[in-house]
Tab-separated table of C-alpha atoms in Angstrom:
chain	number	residue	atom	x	y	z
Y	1	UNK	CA	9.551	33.000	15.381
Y	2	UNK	CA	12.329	30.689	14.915
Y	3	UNK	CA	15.382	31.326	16.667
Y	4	UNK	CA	18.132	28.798	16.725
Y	5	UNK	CA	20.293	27.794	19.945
Y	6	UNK	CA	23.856	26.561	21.114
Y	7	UNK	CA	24.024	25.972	24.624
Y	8	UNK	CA	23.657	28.989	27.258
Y	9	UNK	CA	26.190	31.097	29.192
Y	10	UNK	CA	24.612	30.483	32.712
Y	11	UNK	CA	23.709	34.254	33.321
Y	12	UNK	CA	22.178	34.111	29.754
Y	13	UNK	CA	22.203	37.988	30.143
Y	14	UNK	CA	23.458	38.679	26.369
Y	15	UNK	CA	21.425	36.909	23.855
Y	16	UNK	CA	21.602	38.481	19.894
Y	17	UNK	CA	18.184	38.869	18.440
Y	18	UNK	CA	18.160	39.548	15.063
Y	19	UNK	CA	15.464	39.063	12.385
Y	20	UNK	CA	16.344	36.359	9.732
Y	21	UNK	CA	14.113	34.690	7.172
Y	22	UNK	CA	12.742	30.864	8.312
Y	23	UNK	CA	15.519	29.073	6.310
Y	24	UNK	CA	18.109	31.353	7.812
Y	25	UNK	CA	20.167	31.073	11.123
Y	26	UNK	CA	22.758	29.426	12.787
Y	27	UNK	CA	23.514	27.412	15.961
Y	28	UNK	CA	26.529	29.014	17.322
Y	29	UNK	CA	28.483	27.614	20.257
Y	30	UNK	CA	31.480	28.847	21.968
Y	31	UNK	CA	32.831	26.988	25.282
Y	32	UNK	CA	34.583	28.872	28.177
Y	33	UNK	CA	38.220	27.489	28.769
Y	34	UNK	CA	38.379	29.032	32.219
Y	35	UNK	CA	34.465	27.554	33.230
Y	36	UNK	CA	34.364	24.333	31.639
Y	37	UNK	CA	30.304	23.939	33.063
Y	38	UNK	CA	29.249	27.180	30.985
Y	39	UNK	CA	28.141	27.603	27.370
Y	40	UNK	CA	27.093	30.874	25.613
Y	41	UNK	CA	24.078	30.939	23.094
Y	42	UNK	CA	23.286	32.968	20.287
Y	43	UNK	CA	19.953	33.404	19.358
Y	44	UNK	CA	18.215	34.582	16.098
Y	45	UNK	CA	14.503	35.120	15.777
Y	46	UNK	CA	12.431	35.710	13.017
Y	47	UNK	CA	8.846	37.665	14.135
Y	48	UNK	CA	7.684	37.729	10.547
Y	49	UNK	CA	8.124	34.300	9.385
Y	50	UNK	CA	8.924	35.828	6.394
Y	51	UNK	CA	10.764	33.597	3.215
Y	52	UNK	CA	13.482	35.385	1.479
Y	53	UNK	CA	15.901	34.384	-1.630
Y	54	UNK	CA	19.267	35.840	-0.956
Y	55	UNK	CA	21.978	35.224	-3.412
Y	56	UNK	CA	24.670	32.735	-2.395
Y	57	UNK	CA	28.368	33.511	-2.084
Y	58	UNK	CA	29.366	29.830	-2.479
Y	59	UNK	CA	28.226	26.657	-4.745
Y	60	UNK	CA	26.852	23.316	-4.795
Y	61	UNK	CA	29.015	20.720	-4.376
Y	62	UNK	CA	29.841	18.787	-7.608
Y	63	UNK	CA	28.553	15.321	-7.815
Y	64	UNK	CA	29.344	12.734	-9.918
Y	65	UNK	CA	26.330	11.442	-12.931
Y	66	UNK	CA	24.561	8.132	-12.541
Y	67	UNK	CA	22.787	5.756	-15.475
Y	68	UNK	CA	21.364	4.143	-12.800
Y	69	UNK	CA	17.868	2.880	-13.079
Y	70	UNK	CA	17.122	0.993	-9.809
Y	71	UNK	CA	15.242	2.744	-7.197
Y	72	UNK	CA	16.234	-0.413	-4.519
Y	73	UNK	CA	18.603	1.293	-2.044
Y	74	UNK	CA	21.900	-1.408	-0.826
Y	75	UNK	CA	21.386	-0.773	2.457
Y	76	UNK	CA	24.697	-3.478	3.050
Y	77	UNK	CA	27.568	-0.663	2.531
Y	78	UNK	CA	25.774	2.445	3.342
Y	79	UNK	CA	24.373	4.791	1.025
Y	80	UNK	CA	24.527	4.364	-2.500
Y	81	UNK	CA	25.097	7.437	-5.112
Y	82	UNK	CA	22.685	7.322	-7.733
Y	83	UNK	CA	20.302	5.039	-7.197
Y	84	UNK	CA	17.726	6.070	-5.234
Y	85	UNK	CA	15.073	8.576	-7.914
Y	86	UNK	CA	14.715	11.828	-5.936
Y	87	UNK	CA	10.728	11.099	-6.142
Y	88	UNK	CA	11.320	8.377	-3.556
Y	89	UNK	CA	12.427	8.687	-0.033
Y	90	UNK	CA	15.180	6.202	1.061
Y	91	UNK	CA	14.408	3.739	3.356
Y	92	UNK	CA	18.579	3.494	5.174
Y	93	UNK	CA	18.766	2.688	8.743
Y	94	UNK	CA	17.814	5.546	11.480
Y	95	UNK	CA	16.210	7.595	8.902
Y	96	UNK	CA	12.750	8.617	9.893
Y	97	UNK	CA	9.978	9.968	7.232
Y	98	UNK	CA	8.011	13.266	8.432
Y	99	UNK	CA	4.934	12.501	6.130
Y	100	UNK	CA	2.679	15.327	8.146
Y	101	UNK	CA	5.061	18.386	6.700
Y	102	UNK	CA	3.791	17.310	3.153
Y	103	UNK	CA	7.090	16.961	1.678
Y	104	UNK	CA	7.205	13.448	0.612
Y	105	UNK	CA	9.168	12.994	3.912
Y	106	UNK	CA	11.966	15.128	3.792
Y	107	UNK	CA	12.256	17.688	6.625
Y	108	UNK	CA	12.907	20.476	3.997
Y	109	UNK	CA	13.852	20.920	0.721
Y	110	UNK	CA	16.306	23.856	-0.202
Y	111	UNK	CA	18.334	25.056	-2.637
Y	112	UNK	CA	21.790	27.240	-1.712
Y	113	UNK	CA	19.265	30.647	-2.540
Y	114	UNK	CA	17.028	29.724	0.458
Y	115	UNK	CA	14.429	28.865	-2.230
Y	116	UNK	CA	12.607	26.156	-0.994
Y	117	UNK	CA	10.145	23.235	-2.663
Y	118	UNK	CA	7.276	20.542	-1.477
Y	119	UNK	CA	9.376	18.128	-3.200
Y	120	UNK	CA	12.943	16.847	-3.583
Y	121	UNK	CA	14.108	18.165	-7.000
Y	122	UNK	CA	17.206	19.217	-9.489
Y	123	UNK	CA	19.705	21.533	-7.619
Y	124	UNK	CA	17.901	21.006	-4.035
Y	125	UNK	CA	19.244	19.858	-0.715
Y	126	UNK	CA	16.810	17.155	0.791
Y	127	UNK	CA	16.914	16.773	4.719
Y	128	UNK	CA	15.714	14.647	6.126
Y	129	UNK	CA	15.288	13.158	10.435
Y	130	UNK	CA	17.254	10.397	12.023
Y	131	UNK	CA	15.643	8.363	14.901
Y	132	UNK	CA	16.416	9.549	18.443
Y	133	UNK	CA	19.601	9.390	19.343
Y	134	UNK	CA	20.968	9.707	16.116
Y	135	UNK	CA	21.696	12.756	14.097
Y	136	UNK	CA	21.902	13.391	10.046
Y	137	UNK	CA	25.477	12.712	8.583
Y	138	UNK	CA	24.977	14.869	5.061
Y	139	UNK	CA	25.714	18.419	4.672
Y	140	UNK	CA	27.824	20.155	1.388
Y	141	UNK	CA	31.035	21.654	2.570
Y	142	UNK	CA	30.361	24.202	0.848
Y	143	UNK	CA	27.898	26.632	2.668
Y	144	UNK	CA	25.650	29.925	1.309
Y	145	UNK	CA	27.954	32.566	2.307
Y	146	UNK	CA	25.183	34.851	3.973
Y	147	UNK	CA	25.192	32.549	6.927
Y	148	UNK	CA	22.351	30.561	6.380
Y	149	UNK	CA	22.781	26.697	5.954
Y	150	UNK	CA	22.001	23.349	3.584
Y	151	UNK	CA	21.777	19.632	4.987
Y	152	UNK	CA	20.722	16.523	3.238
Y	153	UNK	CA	21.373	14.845	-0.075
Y	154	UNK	CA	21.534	16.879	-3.141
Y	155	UNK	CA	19.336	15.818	-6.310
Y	156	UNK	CA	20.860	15.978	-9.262
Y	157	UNK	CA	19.269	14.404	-12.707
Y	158	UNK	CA	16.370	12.871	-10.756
Y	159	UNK	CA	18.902	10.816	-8.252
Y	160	UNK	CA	19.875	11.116	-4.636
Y	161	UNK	CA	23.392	12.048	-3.993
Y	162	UNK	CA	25.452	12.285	-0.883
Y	163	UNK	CA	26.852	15.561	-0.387
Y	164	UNK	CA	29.584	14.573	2.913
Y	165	UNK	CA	30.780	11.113	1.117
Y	166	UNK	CA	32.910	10.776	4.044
Y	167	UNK	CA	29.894	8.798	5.467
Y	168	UNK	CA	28.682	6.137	4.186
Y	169	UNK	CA	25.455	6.196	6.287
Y	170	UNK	CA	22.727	8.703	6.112
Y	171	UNK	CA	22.362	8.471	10.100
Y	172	UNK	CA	24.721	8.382	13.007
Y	173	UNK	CA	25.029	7.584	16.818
Y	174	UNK	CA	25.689	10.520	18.867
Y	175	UNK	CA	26.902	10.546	22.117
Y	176	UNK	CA	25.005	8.491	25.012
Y	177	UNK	CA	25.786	11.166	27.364
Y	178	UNK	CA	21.332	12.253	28.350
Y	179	UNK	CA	18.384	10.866	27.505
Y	180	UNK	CA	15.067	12.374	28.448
Y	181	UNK	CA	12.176	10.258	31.219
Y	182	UNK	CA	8.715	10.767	31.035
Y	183	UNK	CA	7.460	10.667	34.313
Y	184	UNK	CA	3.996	12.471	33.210
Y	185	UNK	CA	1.296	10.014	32.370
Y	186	UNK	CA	0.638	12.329	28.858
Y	187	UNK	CA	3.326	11.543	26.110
Y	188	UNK	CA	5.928	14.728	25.502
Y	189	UNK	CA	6.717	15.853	21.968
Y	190	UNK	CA	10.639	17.562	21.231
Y	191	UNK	CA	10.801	18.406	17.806
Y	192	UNK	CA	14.553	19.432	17.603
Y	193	UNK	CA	15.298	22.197	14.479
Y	194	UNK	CA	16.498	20.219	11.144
Y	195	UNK	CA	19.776	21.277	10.831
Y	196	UNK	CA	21.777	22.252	8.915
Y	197	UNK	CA	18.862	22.671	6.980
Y	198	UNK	CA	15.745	24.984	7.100
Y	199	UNK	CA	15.985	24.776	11.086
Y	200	UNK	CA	12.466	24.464	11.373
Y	201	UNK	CA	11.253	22.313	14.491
Y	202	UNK	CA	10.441	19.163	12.525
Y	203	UNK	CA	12.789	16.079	13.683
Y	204	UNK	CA	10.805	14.208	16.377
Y	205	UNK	CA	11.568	12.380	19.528
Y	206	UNK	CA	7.854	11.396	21.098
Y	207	UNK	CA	8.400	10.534	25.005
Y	208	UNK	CA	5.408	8.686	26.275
Y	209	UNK	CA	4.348	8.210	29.739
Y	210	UNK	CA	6.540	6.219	31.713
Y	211	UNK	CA	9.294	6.034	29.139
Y	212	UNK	CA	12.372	7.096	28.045
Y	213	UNK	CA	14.112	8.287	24.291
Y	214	UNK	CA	17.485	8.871	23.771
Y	215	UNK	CA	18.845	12.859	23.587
Y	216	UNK	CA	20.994	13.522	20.433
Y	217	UNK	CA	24.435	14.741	22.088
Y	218	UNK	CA	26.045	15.661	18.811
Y	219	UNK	CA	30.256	15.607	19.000
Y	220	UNK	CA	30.648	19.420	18.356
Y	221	UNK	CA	34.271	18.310	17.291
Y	222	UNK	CA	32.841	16.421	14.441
Y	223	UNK	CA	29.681	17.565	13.438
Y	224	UNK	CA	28.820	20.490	11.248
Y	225	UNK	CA	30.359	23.736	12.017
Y	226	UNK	CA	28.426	27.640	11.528
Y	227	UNK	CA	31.800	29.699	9.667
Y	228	UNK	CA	33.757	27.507	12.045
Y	229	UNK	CA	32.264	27.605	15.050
Y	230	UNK	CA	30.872	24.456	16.710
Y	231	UNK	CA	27.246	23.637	16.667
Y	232	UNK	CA	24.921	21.600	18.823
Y	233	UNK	CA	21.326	19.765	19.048
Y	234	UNK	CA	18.580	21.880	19.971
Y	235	UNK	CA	15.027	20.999	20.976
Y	236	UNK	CA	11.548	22.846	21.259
Y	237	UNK	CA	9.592	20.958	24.250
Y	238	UNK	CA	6.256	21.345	23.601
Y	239	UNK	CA	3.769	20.906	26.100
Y	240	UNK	CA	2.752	17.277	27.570
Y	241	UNK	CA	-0.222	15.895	25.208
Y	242	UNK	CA	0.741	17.818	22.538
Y	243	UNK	CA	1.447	14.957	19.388
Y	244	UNK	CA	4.289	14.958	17.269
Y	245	UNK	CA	1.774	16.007	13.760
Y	246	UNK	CA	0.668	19.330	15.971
Y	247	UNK	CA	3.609	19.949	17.533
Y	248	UNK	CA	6.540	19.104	15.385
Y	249	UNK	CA	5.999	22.330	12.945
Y	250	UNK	CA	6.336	25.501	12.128
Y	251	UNK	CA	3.783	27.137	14.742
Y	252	UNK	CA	1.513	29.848	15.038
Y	253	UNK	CA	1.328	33.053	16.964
Y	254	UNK	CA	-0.446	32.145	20.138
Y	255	UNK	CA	-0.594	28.919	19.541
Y	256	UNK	CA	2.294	27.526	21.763
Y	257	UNK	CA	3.852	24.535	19.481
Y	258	UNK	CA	6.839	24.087	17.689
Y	259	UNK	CA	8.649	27.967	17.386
Y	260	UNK	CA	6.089	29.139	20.275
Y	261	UNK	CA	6.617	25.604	22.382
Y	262	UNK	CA	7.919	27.180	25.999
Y	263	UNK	CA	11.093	25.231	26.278
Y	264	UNK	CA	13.963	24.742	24.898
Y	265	UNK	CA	16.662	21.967	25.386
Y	266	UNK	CA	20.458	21.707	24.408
Y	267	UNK	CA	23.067	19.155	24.190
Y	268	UNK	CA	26.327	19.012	22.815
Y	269	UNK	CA	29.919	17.296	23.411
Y	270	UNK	CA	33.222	18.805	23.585
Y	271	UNK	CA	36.592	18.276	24.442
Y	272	UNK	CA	35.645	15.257	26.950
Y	273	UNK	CA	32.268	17.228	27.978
Y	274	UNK	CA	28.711	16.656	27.420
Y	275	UNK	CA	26.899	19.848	28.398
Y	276	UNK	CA	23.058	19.806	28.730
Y	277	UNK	CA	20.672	23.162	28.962
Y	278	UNK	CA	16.868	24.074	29.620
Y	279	UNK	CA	16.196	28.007	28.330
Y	280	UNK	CA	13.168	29.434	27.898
Y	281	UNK	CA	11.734	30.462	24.561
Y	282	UNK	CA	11.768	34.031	24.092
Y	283	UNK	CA	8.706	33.643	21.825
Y	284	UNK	CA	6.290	32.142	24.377
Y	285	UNK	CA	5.356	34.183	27.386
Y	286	UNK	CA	3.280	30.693	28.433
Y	287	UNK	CA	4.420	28.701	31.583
Y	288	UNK	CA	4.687	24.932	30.461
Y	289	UNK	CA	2.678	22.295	31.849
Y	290	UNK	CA	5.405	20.118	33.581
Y	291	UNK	CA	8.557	20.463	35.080
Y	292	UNK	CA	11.599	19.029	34.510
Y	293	UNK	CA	14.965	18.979	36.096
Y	294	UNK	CA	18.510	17.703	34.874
Y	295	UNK	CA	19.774	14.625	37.333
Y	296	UNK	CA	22.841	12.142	37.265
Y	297	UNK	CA	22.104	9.112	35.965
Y	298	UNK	CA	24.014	6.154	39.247
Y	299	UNK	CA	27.528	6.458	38.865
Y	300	UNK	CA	27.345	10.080	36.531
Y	301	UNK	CA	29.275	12.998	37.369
Y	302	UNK	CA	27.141	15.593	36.650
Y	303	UNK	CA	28.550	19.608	37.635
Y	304	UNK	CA	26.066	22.154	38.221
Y	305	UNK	CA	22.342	22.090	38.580
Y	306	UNK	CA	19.430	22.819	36.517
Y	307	UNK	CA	15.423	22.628	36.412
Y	308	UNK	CA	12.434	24.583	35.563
Y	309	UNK	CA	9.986	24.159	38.006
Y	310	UNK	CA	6.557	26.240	38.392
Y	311	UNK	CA	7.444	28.400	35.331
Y	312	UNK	CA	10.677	29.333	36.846
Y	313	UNK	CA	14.133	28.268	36.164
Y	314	UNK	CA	16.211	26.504	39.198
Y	315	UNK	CA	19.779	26.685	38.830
Y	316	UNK	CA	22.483	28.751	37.205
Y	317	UNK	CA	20.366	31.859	36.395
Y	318	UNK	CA	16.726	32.518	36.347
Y	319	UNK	CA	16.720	32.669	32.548
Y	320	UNK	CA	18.020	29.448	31.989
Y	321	UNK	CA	20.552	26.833	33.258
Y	322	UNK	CA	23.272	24.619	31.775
Y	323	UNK	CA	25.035	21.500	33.374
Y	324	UNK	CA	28.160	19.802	32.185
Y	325	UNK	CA	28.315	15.786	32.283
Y	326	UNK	CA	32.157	15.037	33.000
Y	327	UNK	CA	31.374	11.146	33.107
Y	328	UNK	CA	28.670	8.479	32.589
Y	329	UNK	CA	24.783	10.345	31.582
Y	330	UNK	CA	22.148	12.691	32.823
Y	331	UNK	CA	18.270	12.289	32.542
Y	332	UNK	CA	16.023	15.401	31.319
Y	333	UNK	CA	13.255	14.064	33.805
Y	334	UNK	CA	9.666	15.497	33.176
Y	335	UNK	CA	7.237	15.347	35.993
């Protein structure tokens, strides 16, 4: 049941379901001129979990060849083109290998079909997770034109290859604008969706007790757009003392990790704005097992307010709340 999330209109009383396969989806965000603290959300679940190859309107992006031998990444320069074998993961700074999805450490493997692999091969897109706080910089421009979505570097004749060479890195530094706090002695797992990519719940940010991590607040201005439209971070929370290895997947009915984990987070930056949500998932009927609210951080200026508390939302509507940060930071605090 993966469904994938902008940030919410505060009344978050018209959500789109519709039924695509696991690789499919977007996040779609749209930002009201005339109430700069409110965000819609569209939503798209998939109840069957079901893989599909659809046939793709638009084509890989054309990379250059490589006689490259070495396998030894220059990390001094960014990201070099050709030189890393697309049997080894690279090692550049921020990214993170997800060993427990069994796919050498990518997040997914796809090719512009939706066909997916276990391993990063010819013709695929391999994604792959940045640290907390930082966010994936490769995606092709050029996009299946059925409205799913490819990230990562593309593998062609057994080598890595960037597919936005406008970066040099594989990682970048979003916004400091939220971090999440931990106030629960048990650690919390959110597993925010790998995209664009397979938007499964994969990439991790583990929060133990008494700590802190860093909350991707992706520049909507500048990171990848759906058809357009700008796109933010999205994370399932799942509950406290659930690991990253259980949680950080692709879930089961009943089971209430990754797609069936009970909340969902947001963050994104526009036009001078960072704007934060908590929604509930529509897939778990389950109450979580902490609470957390949105606060300033000293000195913040933080508009509207926002917590789930009890199994209820506290704020801008009762199915979900948003909050925009006009200066400084906010804390998800879990307690």
């Amino acid at each position: 049941m993966k469904f994938s999330t902008a940030l919410l209109l505060s009344s978050l009383s018209s959500v789109a379901l519709s039924a695509p396969a696991p690789a499919s989806g977007h996040h779609e965000d749209h930002h009201k001129d005339e109430k700069p603290a409110v965000v819609t959300v569209t939503q798209y679940i998939d109840y069957n979990a079901a893989v599909t190859s659809v046939e793709a309107a638009a084509t890989t992006t054309t990379l250059a060849s490589s006689n490259k031998d070495s396998s030894e990444q220059k990390r001094d320069g960014g990201f070099q083109d050709g030189t890393i074998k697309c049997s080894d993961f690279p090692s550049d700074n921020g990214i993170v290998s997800l060993d427990w999805l069994g796919f050498g450490g990518w997040a997914s493997v796809m090719d512009m079909d939706a066909n997916t692999s276990s391993e990063c091969k010819d013709g695929y897109y391999c994604s792959y997770a940045c640290e907390p706080g930082m966010s994936k910089t490769q995606w092709p421009s050029n996009q299946p034109g059925d409205g799913k979505s490819v990230g990562g570097l593309y593998c062609k004749n057994g080598y890595l290859y960037r597919t936005n060479t406008g970066a040099s890195d594989l990682c970048s530094t979003d916004k400091t604008s939220a971090k999440a706090v931990n106030k629960k002695s048990d650690s919390i797992a959110l597993c925010r969706t790998d995209y664009p990519g397979s938007e499964n719940m994969v990439i991790p940010t583990l929060v133990d007790g008494g700590d802190s991590q860093p909350i991707s607040v992706v520049d909507e201005d500048t990171y990848y757009q759906w058809q357009g439209q700008k796109t933010s971070a999205q994370y399932y929370v799942n509950n406290a003392g659930v690991s990253v290895e259980d949680g950080c997947i692709w879930g089961t009915s009943g089971s209430d990790v990754g797609n069936w984990a009970p909340i969902v987070l947001g963050a994104g930056y526009t036009n001078g704005e960072a704007y934060l949500s908590l929604i509930p998932n529509p897939n778990s009927n389950q109450a979580a097992n902490f609470n957390v609210k949105i606060v300033a951080s000293d000195g913040a200026n933080v508009q509207g307010s926002c917590a789930y508390e009890g199994g209820s939302f506290i704020g801008d509507g009762s199915d979900g709340c948003t909050v925009s940060v006009l200066s400084g930071s906010a804390e998800f605090v879990f307690y």
